[in-house]
Amino acid sequence: MPNNDTQHMKDRFGREITYMRLSITDLCNLRCQYCMPEEGVTKLRHDDILSVEEIAEITAAAAQLGITKVRITGGEPLVRRGVIEICEAVSATPGIRETCLTTNGILIPQYAQSLREAGVKRLNISLDSLNPDTYRSITRGGELSEALAGIDAAIAYGFNPIKVNAVLIGGVNDHDIVSLAALTIQGIHVRFIELMPIGGTSQWAGERFLNDSAVLSALPQLEPVGVDGVARTYRLPGIPGTVGLISPVSSHFCPSCNRIRVTSDGKLKPCLHSPEELNLRGLHGEELTAAMRSAILDKPQRHHLDSGYSRSSRSMTSTGG
Ligand code: SAM
Ligand code: SF4
């Protein structure tokens, strides 16, 4: 458990920081158009990526500072060699109550059992379309049937909750809103996320931005439920799963942001869209904890996506989406 003086680690704007997103690789087995370039992805050298031991040490320091939830992401976390050891190390860290993972789902059938045994209980699966051609086009070659097999495996192995995240892409998946929302019939929570202009694909994203009010127009029968983290939630009448709207662009949720990020090469980023980052590699013990404490204190007040671009020059894959 965090000790008493760090239990309520707040930044200087009074936000309690309890959630860390950890990118464990910037590689991926898909090439989503809004996230990665088709070619020319620079592969970091093995030594440039945080080792399992470094991740364990950073997680322990974060827990000392009051982090209770860790999301393992990337890139595609399930392509990282050692992903299961990483999940085990994170979930075994005293003070970490929740270890979750965000994935495109393709490799879930292969890893579901080991992930459960490693202490991962919650999965977020990214899926932007239920039309095989649209899915193939968005992901540049991905097979929808493989992603759906991943969702089936997640259900079969008892991950709970399962959230499906769909990025809204104007002119590309507007017609998928209704079919994606129908996944809530199976108890899955479906969240629609506004496309953010970030990294090398920001121009592409800027041209295809779709406000999340498109979801409310496509599904007028949605009933408001409440708020779940950064999502405003709704429900189709009588259906178990919820439909969430996450609007980083149209209504930024910075005032209630409770998260920090650690990049695959070991930089702490207190804000996804700000250039500030702090190198954690080579720091140990009290030096590591003190550095993380000061970066959390200095978390920027808000992002400036409303200016049309992210001030971070990193891609989503290295920052950890
Ligand atoms: N590969 C995994 C996956 O796709 O779930 C994890 C990493 S991915 C970067 C994490 C999330 O970031 C995905 O849900 C993806 O859709 C989202 N994402 C990537 N680029 C984005 C952008 N420009 N705007 C909004 N969401 C984005
Ligand atoms: Fe890969 Fe996820 Fe980015 Fe798609 S969104 S390219 S699956 S990291």
Short mmCIF file of C-alpha atoms and ligand atoms in Angstrom, two decimals:
data_model
loop_
_atom_site.label_atom_id
_atom_site.label_comp_id
_atom_site.label_asym_id
_atom_site.label_seq_id
_atom_site.Cartn_x
_atom_site.Cartn_y
_atom_site.Cartn_z
CA MET A 1 0.00 0.00 0.00
CA PRO A 2 1.16 3.58 -0.50
CA ASN A 3 2.55 5.03 2.71
CA ASN A 4 0.68 7.75 4.57
CA ASP A 5 2.38 10.86 3.28
CA THR A 6 2.01 9.75 -0.36
CA GLN A 7 -1.39 8.11 -0.22
CA HIS A 8 -3.12 11.11 -1.71
CA MET A 9 -0.58 12.27 -4.27
CA LYS A 10 -2.09 15.32 -5.87
CA ASP A 11 -0.70 17.55 -8.57
CA ARG A 12 -0.55 21.29 -8.01
CA PHE A 13 -4.08 21.66 -9.45
CA GLY A 14 -5.47 19.30 -6.80
CA ARG A 15 -6.01 16.33 -9.11
CA GLU A 16 -5.40 12.99 -7.41
CA ILE A 17 -3.16 10.87 -9.64
CA THR A 18 -3.96 7.16 -9.32
CA TYR A 19 -3.64 5.72 -12.82
CA MET A 20 -0.54 4.91 -14.89
CA ARG A 21 -0.51 3.86 -18.53
CA LEU A 22 2.54 1.92 -19.48
CA SER A 23 3.60 1.45 -23.11
CA ILE A 24 5.65 -1.75 -23.30
CA THR A 25 6.42 -1.63 -27.03
CA ASP A 26 5.99 0.75 -29.93
CA LEU A 27 5.60 -2.15 -32.38
CA CYS A 28 2.29 -3.43 -33.67
CA ASN A 29 0.86 -6.23 -35.80
CA LEU A 30 -1.62 -3.78 -37.42
CA ARG A 31 -1.13 -0.37 -39.04
CA CYS A 32 -4.23 1.67 -38.22
CA GLN A 33 -4.31 4.68 -40.52
CA TYR A 34 -4.88 7.22 -37.72
CA CYS A 35 -2.14 5.78 -35.52
CA MET A 36 0.84 4.56 -37.52
CA PRO A 37 2.43 5.26 -40.90
CA GLU A 38 2.20 2.45 -43.45
CA GLU A 39 5.96 2.04 -43.65
CA GLY A 40 9.07 3.48 -42.12
CA VAL A 41 8.27 2.68 -38.48
CA THR A 42 11.56 3.01 -36.63
CA LYS A 43 12.10 -0.05 -34.50
CA LEU A 44 13.72 0.82 -31.19
CA ARG A 45 16.68 -1.35 -30.23
CA HIS A 46 15.99 -3.94 -27.55
CA ASP A 47 18.20 -1.99 -25.14
CA ASP A 48 16.20 1.18 -25.73
CA ILE A 49 13.02 -0.43 -24.43
CA LEU A 50 12.35 -0.75 -20.70
CA SER A 51 13.24 -4.21 -19.38
CA VAL A 52 10.86 -6.24 -17.24
CA GLU A 53 12.99 -5.34 -14.19
CA GLU A 54 12.88 -1.61 -14.97
CA ILE A 55 9.11 -1.79 -15.44
CA ALA A 56 8.77 -3.55 -12.08
CA GLU A 57 10.89 -0.87 -10.38
CA ILE A 58 8.97 2.02 -11.96
CA THR A 59 5.65 0.41 -11.03
CA ALA A 60 6.77 -0.03 -7.42
CA ALA A 61 7.79 3.65 -7.27
CA ALA A 62 4.47 4.68 -8.82
CA ALA A 63 2.58 2.61 -6.24
CA GLN A 64 4.56 4.37 -3.48
CA LEU A 65 3.20 7.62 -4.87
CA GLY A 66 -0.42 6.46 -4.82
CA ILE A 67 -0.89 4.82 -8.23
CA THR A 68 -3.39 1.97 -7.80
CA LYS A 69 -4.26 1.13 -11.41
CA VAL A 70 -1.90 0.27 -14.27
CA ARG A 71 -2.91 -0.17 -17.90
CA ILE A 72 -0.44 -2.03 -20.09
CA THR A 73 -0.55 -0.81 -23.66
CA GLY A 74 1.61 0.09 -26.65
CA GLY A 75 1.90 -0.33 -29.69
CA GLU A 76 0.37 -3.74 -29.40
CA PRO A 77 1.32 -5.05 -25.96
CA LEU A 78 0.74 -8.68 -26.91
CA VAL A 79 3.56 -8.60 -29.51
CA ARG A 80 6.10 -7.72 -26.79
CA ARG A 81 8.22 -10.69 -25.73
CA GLY A 82 7.84 -10.99 -21.96
CA VAL A 83 4.36 -9.44 -21.84
CA ILE A 84 3.16 -12.09 -19.37
CA GLU A 85 6.14 -11.54 -17.03
CA ILE A 86 5.41 -7.81 -17.19
CA CYS A 87 1.75 -8.37 -16.27
CA GLU A 88 2.79 -10.67 -13.42
CA ALA A 89 5.29 -8.13 -12.09
CA VAL A 90 2.80 -5.26 -12.28
CA SER A 91 -0.08 -7.14 -10.67
CA ALA A 92 2.19 -8.47 -7.89
CA THR A 93 3.31 -4.93 -6.95
CA PRO A 94 2.03 -4.01 -3.46
CA GLY A 95 -0.49 -1.17 -3.82
CA ILE A 96 -1.51 -1.97 -7.42
CA ARG A 97 -5.13 -3.06 -7.23
CA GLU A 98 -5.94 -3.26 -10.93
CA THR A 99 -3.83 -4.42 -13.86
CA CYS A 100 -5.56 -3.91 -17.21
CA LEU A 101 -4.47 -4.24 -20.80
CA THR A 102 -5.46 -2.50 -24.04
CA THR A 103 -5.12 -4.59 -27.19
CA ASN A 104 -6.34 -4.86 -30.76
CA GLY A 105 -7.52 -8.36 -29.79
CA ILE A 106 -5.77 -10.34 -32.53
CA LEU A 107 -3.54 -12.29 -30.11
CA ILE A 108 -6.03 -12.70 -27.24
CA PRO A 109 -6.88 -16.33 -28.15
CA GLN A 110 -3.17 -17.17 -27.75
CA TYR A 111 -2.67 -15.27 -24.47
CA ALA A 112 -6.04 -15.22 -22.68
CA GLN A 113 -5.28 -17.93 -20.15
CA SER A 114 -1.77 -16.68 -19.30
CA LEU A 115 -3.06 -13.12 -18.95
CA ARG A 116 -5.68 -14.28 -16.46
CA GLU A 117 -3.07 -16.27 -14.55
CA ALA A 118 -0.82 -13.19 -14.55
CA GLY A 119 -3.50 -11.17 -12.75
CA VAL A 120 -5.07 -9.22 -15.65
CA LYS A 121 -8.81 -9.05 -15.10
CA ARG A 122 -9.94 -6.27 -17.43
CA LEU A 123 -9.39 -5.89 -21.15
CA ASN A 124 -10.02 -3.01 -23.51
CA ILE A 125 -10.21 -4.17 -27.12
CA SER A 126 -9.94 -1.69 -29.99
CA LEU A 127 -12.32 -2.31 -32.87
CA ASP A 128 -13.44 0.46 -35.21
CA SER A 129 -15.77 -1.44 -37.54
CA LEU A 130 -17.76 -4.67 -37.84
CA ASN A 131 -17.53 -4.52 -41.62
CA PRO A 132 -14.62 -6.74 -42.80
CA ASP A 133 -13.68 -4.38 -45.67
CA THR A 134 -13.79 -1.24 -43.54
CA TYR A 135 -11.79 -2.99 -40.81
CA ARG A 136 -9.20 -4.16 -43.34
CA SER A 137 -8.94 -0.66 -44.76
CA ILE A 138 -8.62 1.15 -41.39
CA THR A 139 -6.05 -1.34 -40.06
CA ARG A 140 -4.28 -1.70 -43.43
CA GLY A 141 -4.79 -5.44 -43.81
CA GLY A 142 -6.27 -6.67 -40.51
CA GLU A 143 -8.80 -9.51 -40.54
CA LEU A 144 -12.02 -8.73 -38.68
CA SER A 145 -12.59 -12.43 -37.94
CA GLU A 146 -9.34 -12.50 -35.91
CA ALA A 147 -10.35 -9.48 -33.81
CA LEU A 148 -13.79 -11.04 -33.20
CA ALA A 149 -12.14 -14.32 -32.17
CA GLY A 150 -10.20 -12.21 -29.65
CA ILE A 151 -13.42 -10.80 -28.20
CA ASP A 152 -14.91 -14.31 -28.00
CA ALA A 153 -11.82 -15.57 -26.17
CA ALA A 154 -11.96 -12.62 -23.76
CA ILE A 155 -15.57 -13.54 -22.92
CA ALA A 156 -14.79 -17.26 -22.66
CA TYR A 157 -11.91 -16.63 -20.22
CA GLY A 158 -14.05 -14.45 -17.99
CA PHE A 159 -12.39 -11.03 -18.40
CA ASN A 160 -14.73 -8.53 -16.81
CA PRO A 161 -15.51 -5.90 -17.75
CA ILE A 162 -14.70 -6.09 -21.45
CA LYS A 163 -14.67 -2.72 -23.16
CA VAL A 164 -14.58 -2.25 -26.92
CA ASN A 165 -13.08 1.07 -27.97
CA ALA A 166 -13.99 2.48 -31.38
CA VAL A 167 -12.42 5.65 -32.74
CA LEU A 168 -14.91 7.77 -34.70
CA ILE A 169 -13.57 8.43 -38.20
CA GLY A 170 -15.72 10.74 -40.32
CA GLY A 171 -16.59 9.27 -43.74
CA VAL A 172 -15.05 5.93 -42.75
CA ASN A 173 -16.97 4.29 -39.89
CA ASP A 174 -19.96 6.60 -39.31
CA HIS A 175 -22.18 3.76 -40.55
CA ASP A 176 -20.74 1.33 -38.01
CA ILE A 177 -22.00 3.17 -34.93
CA VAL A 178 -25.27 1.21 -34.67
CA SER A 179 -23.72 -2.24 -35.23
CA LEU A 180 -20.84 -1.54 -32.81
CA ALA A 181 -23.31 -0.32 -30.15
CA ALA A 182 -25.20 -3.62 -30.57
CA LEU A 183 -22.22 -5.41 -28.96
CA THR A 184 -23.64 -4.08 -25.67
CA ILE A 185 -26.33 -6.76 -25.97
CA GLN A 186 -23.59 -9.27 -24.98
CA GLY A 187 -22.75 -7.20 -21.87
CA ILE A 188 -19.72 -5.61 -23.54
CA HIS A 189 -19.22 -1.88 -22.90
CA VAL A 190 -18.68 0.02 -26.16
CA ARG A 191 -16.94 3.39 -26.04
CA PHE A 192 -16.71 5.79 -28.94
CA ILE A 193 -13.62 7.97 -28.87
CA GLU A 194 -12.99 11.19 -30.75
CA LEU A 195 -10.05 11.04 -33.12
CA MET A 196 -7.15 13.11 -31.84
CA PRO A 197 -4.63 14.88 -34.05
CA ILE A 198 -1.38 13.42 -32.72
CA GLY A 199 1.94 12.18 -34.07
CA GLY A 200 2.83 11.74 -37.73
CA THR A 201 -0.81 11.02 -38.65
CA SER A 202 -2.26 14.20 -37.19
CA GLN A 203 -3.06 15.74 -40.58
CA TRP A 204 -5.04 12.63 -41.56
CA ALA A 205 -6.89 12.71 -38.23
CA GLY A 206 -7.67 16.40 -38.44
CA GLU A 207 -9.46 15.93 -41.75
CA ARG A 208 -11.63 13.07 -40.49
CA PHE A 209 -12.62 14.32 -37.05
CA LEU A 210 -16.17 13.35 -36.11
CA ASN A 211 -17.77 14.90 -33.02
CA ASP A 212 -19.18 12.28 -30.64
CA SER A 213 -22.64 13.85 -30.96
CA ALA A 214 -22.80 11.65 -34.12
CA VAL A 215 -23.35 8.69 -31.75
CA LEU A 216 -26.32 10.38 -30.07
CA SER A 217 -27.80 11.20 -33.49
CA ALA A 218 -27.35 7.61 -34.74
CA LEU A 219 -28.83 6.14 -31.52
CA PRO A 220 -31.60 8.51 -30.31
CA GLN A 221 -32.94 5.78 -27.99
CA LEU A 222 -29.83 5.95 -25.74
CA GLU A 223 -30.65 6.64 -22.09
CA PRO A 224 -28.08 8.50 -19.95
CA VAL A 225 -26.49 6.37 -17.21
CA GLY A 226 -23.73 8.53 -15.70
CA VAL A 227 -19.99 8.92 -15.84
CA ASP A 228 -17.36 6.16 -15.88
CA GLY A 229 -13.87 7.62 -15.65
CA VAL A 230 -13.50 9.86 -18.70
CA ALA A 231 -16.61 8.45 -20.46
CA ARG A 232 -20.16 9.77 -20.35
CA THR A 233 -22.23 6.59 -20.37
CA TYR A 234 -25.58 5.67 -21.90
CA ARG A 235 -27.57 2.48 -22.35
CA LEU A 236 -29.85 1.07 -25.00
CA PRO A 237 -33.15 0.36 -23.19
CA GLY A 238 -33.01 -2.97 -21.32
CA ILE A 239 -29.48 -3.85 -22.56
CA PRO A 240 -26.72 -4.84 -20.07
CA GLY A 241 -23.65 -3.17 -21.61
CA THR A 242 -23.19 0.60 -21.74
CA VAL A 243 -22.33 2.93 -24.61
CA GLY A 244 -19.66 5.46 -23.60
CA LEU A 245 -18.61 8.71 -25.22
CA ILE A 246 -15.03 9.86 -24.74
CA SER A 247 -14.50 13.37 -26.02
CA PRO A 248 -10.89 14.48 -25.60
CA VAL A 249 -11.30 17.06 -28.36
CA SER A 250 -14.82 18.52 -28.11
CA SER A 251 -14.94 18.65 -24.29
CA HIS A 252 -11.51 18.03 -22.84
CA PHE A 253 -11.58 16.19 -19.52
CA CYS A 254 -8.31 17.62 -18.20
CA PRO A 255 -9.83 18.98 -14.93
CA SER A 256 -10.57 15.40 -13.83
CA CYS A 257 -7.51 13.72 -15.40
CA ASN A 258 -5.99 11.24 -12.94
CA ARG A 259 -3.32 9.65 -15.15
CA ILE A 260 0.32 9.66 -16.06
CA ARG A 261 2.06 7.72 -18.83
CA VAL A 262 5.35 5.94 -19.16
CA THR A 263 6.68 5.51 -22.69
CA SER A 264 8.23 2.32 -24.04
CA ASP A 265 11.69 3.93 -23.77
CA GLY A 266 11.22 4.98 -20.15
CA LYS A 267 10.04 8.60 -20.20
CA LEU A 268 7.36 9.72 -17.77
CA LYS A 269 4.78 11.86 -19.55
CA PRO A 270 2.43 13.63 -17.17
CA CYS A 271 0.17 14.63 -20.12
CA LEU A 272 -0.44 12.84 -23.44
CA HIS A 273 -0.53 16.06 -25.44
CA SER A 274 2.23 18.09 -23.80
CA PRO A 275 5.92 17.98 -24.71
CA GLU A 276 7.09 17.57 -21.08
CA GLU A 277 8.75 14.25 -20.36
CA LEU A 278 11.15 13.00 -17.73
CA ASN A 279 13.71 10.26 -18.30
CA LEU A 280 13.33 7.55 -15.66
CA ARG A 281 16.04 5.22 -16.90
CA GLY A 282 19.05 4.95 -14.65
CA LEU A 283 17.11 6.22 -11.62
CA HIS A 284 16.60 3.91 -8.67
CA GLY A 285 15.18 3.91 -5.15
CA GLU A 286 14.44 7.29 -3.57
CA GLU A 287 15.91 9.12 -6.58
CA LEU A 288 13.35 7.45 -8.87
CA THR A 289 10.44 8.11 -6.51
CA ALA A 290 11.45 11.76 -6.02
CA ALA A 291 11.73 12.35 -9.78
CA MET A 292 8.31 10.82 -10.39
CA ARG A 293 6.83 12.84 -7.52
CA SER A 294 8.05 16.11 -8.99
CA ALA A 295 6.82 15.22 -12.51
CA ILE A 296 3.36 14.41 -11.11
CA LEU A 297 3.29 17.68 -9.16
CA ASP A 298 4.09 19.56 -12.36
CA LYS A 299 1.46 17.84 -14.51
CA PRO A 300 0.25 20.46 -17.02
CA GLN A 301 -3.15 21.93 -16.28
CA ARG A 302 -4.65 21.03 -19.67
CA HIS A 303 -3.92 20.06 -23.24
CA HIS A 304 -4.40 22.41 -26.17
CA LEU A 305 -5.97 20.14 -28.77
CA ASP A 306 -8.52 22.86 -29.43
CA SER A 307 -5.71 24.65 -31.26
CA GLY A 308 -5.90 21.78 -33.78
CA TYR A 309 -2.75 19.89 -32.88
CA SER A 310 -1.02 18.07 -30.06
CA ARG A 311 2.02 19.72 -28.49
CA SER A 312 3.58 16.29 -28.00
CA SER A 313 5.75 15.16 -30.89
CA ARG A 314 5.41 11.50 -29.94
CA SER A 315 3.16 8.98 -31.67
CA MET A 316 0.39 7.20 -29.79
CA THR A 317 2.33 3.95 -30.08
CA SER A 318 5.35 5.12 -28.11
CA THR A 319 3.32 7.17 -25.64
CA GLY A 320 0.84 4.40 -24.91
CA GLY A 321 -2.71 4.96 -26.14
N1 SAM B 1 -2.66 -1.68 -30.04
C1 SAM B 1 -3.54 -1.54 -28.94
C2 SAM B 1 -4.94 -1.16 -29.39
O1 SAM B 1 -5.10 -0.78 -30.54
O2 SAM B 1 -5.84 -1.26 -28.56
C3 SAM B 1 -3.07 -0.57 -27.88
C4 SAM B 1 -2.42 0.70 -28.32
S1 SAM B 1 -3.46 1.83 -29.22
C5 SAM B 1 -2.35 3.18 -29.50
C6 SAM B 1 -4.54 2.34 -27.91
C7 SAM B 1 -5.77 3.10 -28.34
O3 SAM B 1 -5.37 4.34 -28.89
C8 SAM B 1 -6.61 2.39 -29.40
O4 SAM B 1 -7.94 2.27 -28.93
C9 SAM B 1 -6.56 3.33 -30.57
O5 SAM B 1 -7.76 3.32 -31.29
C10 SAM B 1 -6.30 4.66 -29.90
N2 SAM B 1 -5.75 5.67 -30.78
C11 SAM B 1 -4.63 5.61 -31.54
N3 SAM B 1 -4.45 6.75 -32.22
C12 SAM B 1 -5.49 7.55 -31.90
C13 SAM B 1 -5.88 8.87 -32.28
N4 SAM B 1 -5.17 9.58 -33.14
N5 SAM B 1 -7.02 9.38 -31.74
C14 SAM B 1 -7.76 8.65 -30.85
N6 SAM B 1 -7.44 7.41 -30.45
C15 SAM B 1 -6.33 6.86 -30.97
FE1 SF4 B 2 -1.62 -0.83 -33.63
FE2 SF4 B 2 -3.36 -0.14 -31.78
FE3 SF4 B 2 -2.13 1.76 -33.25
FE4 SF4 B 2 -3.91 0.16 -34.38
S1 SF4 B 2 -4.31 1.63 -32.73
S2 SF4 B 2 -1.87 0.68 -35.21
S3 SF4 B 2 -3.66 -1.73 -33.32
S4 SF4 B 2 -1.18 0.41 -31.82
#
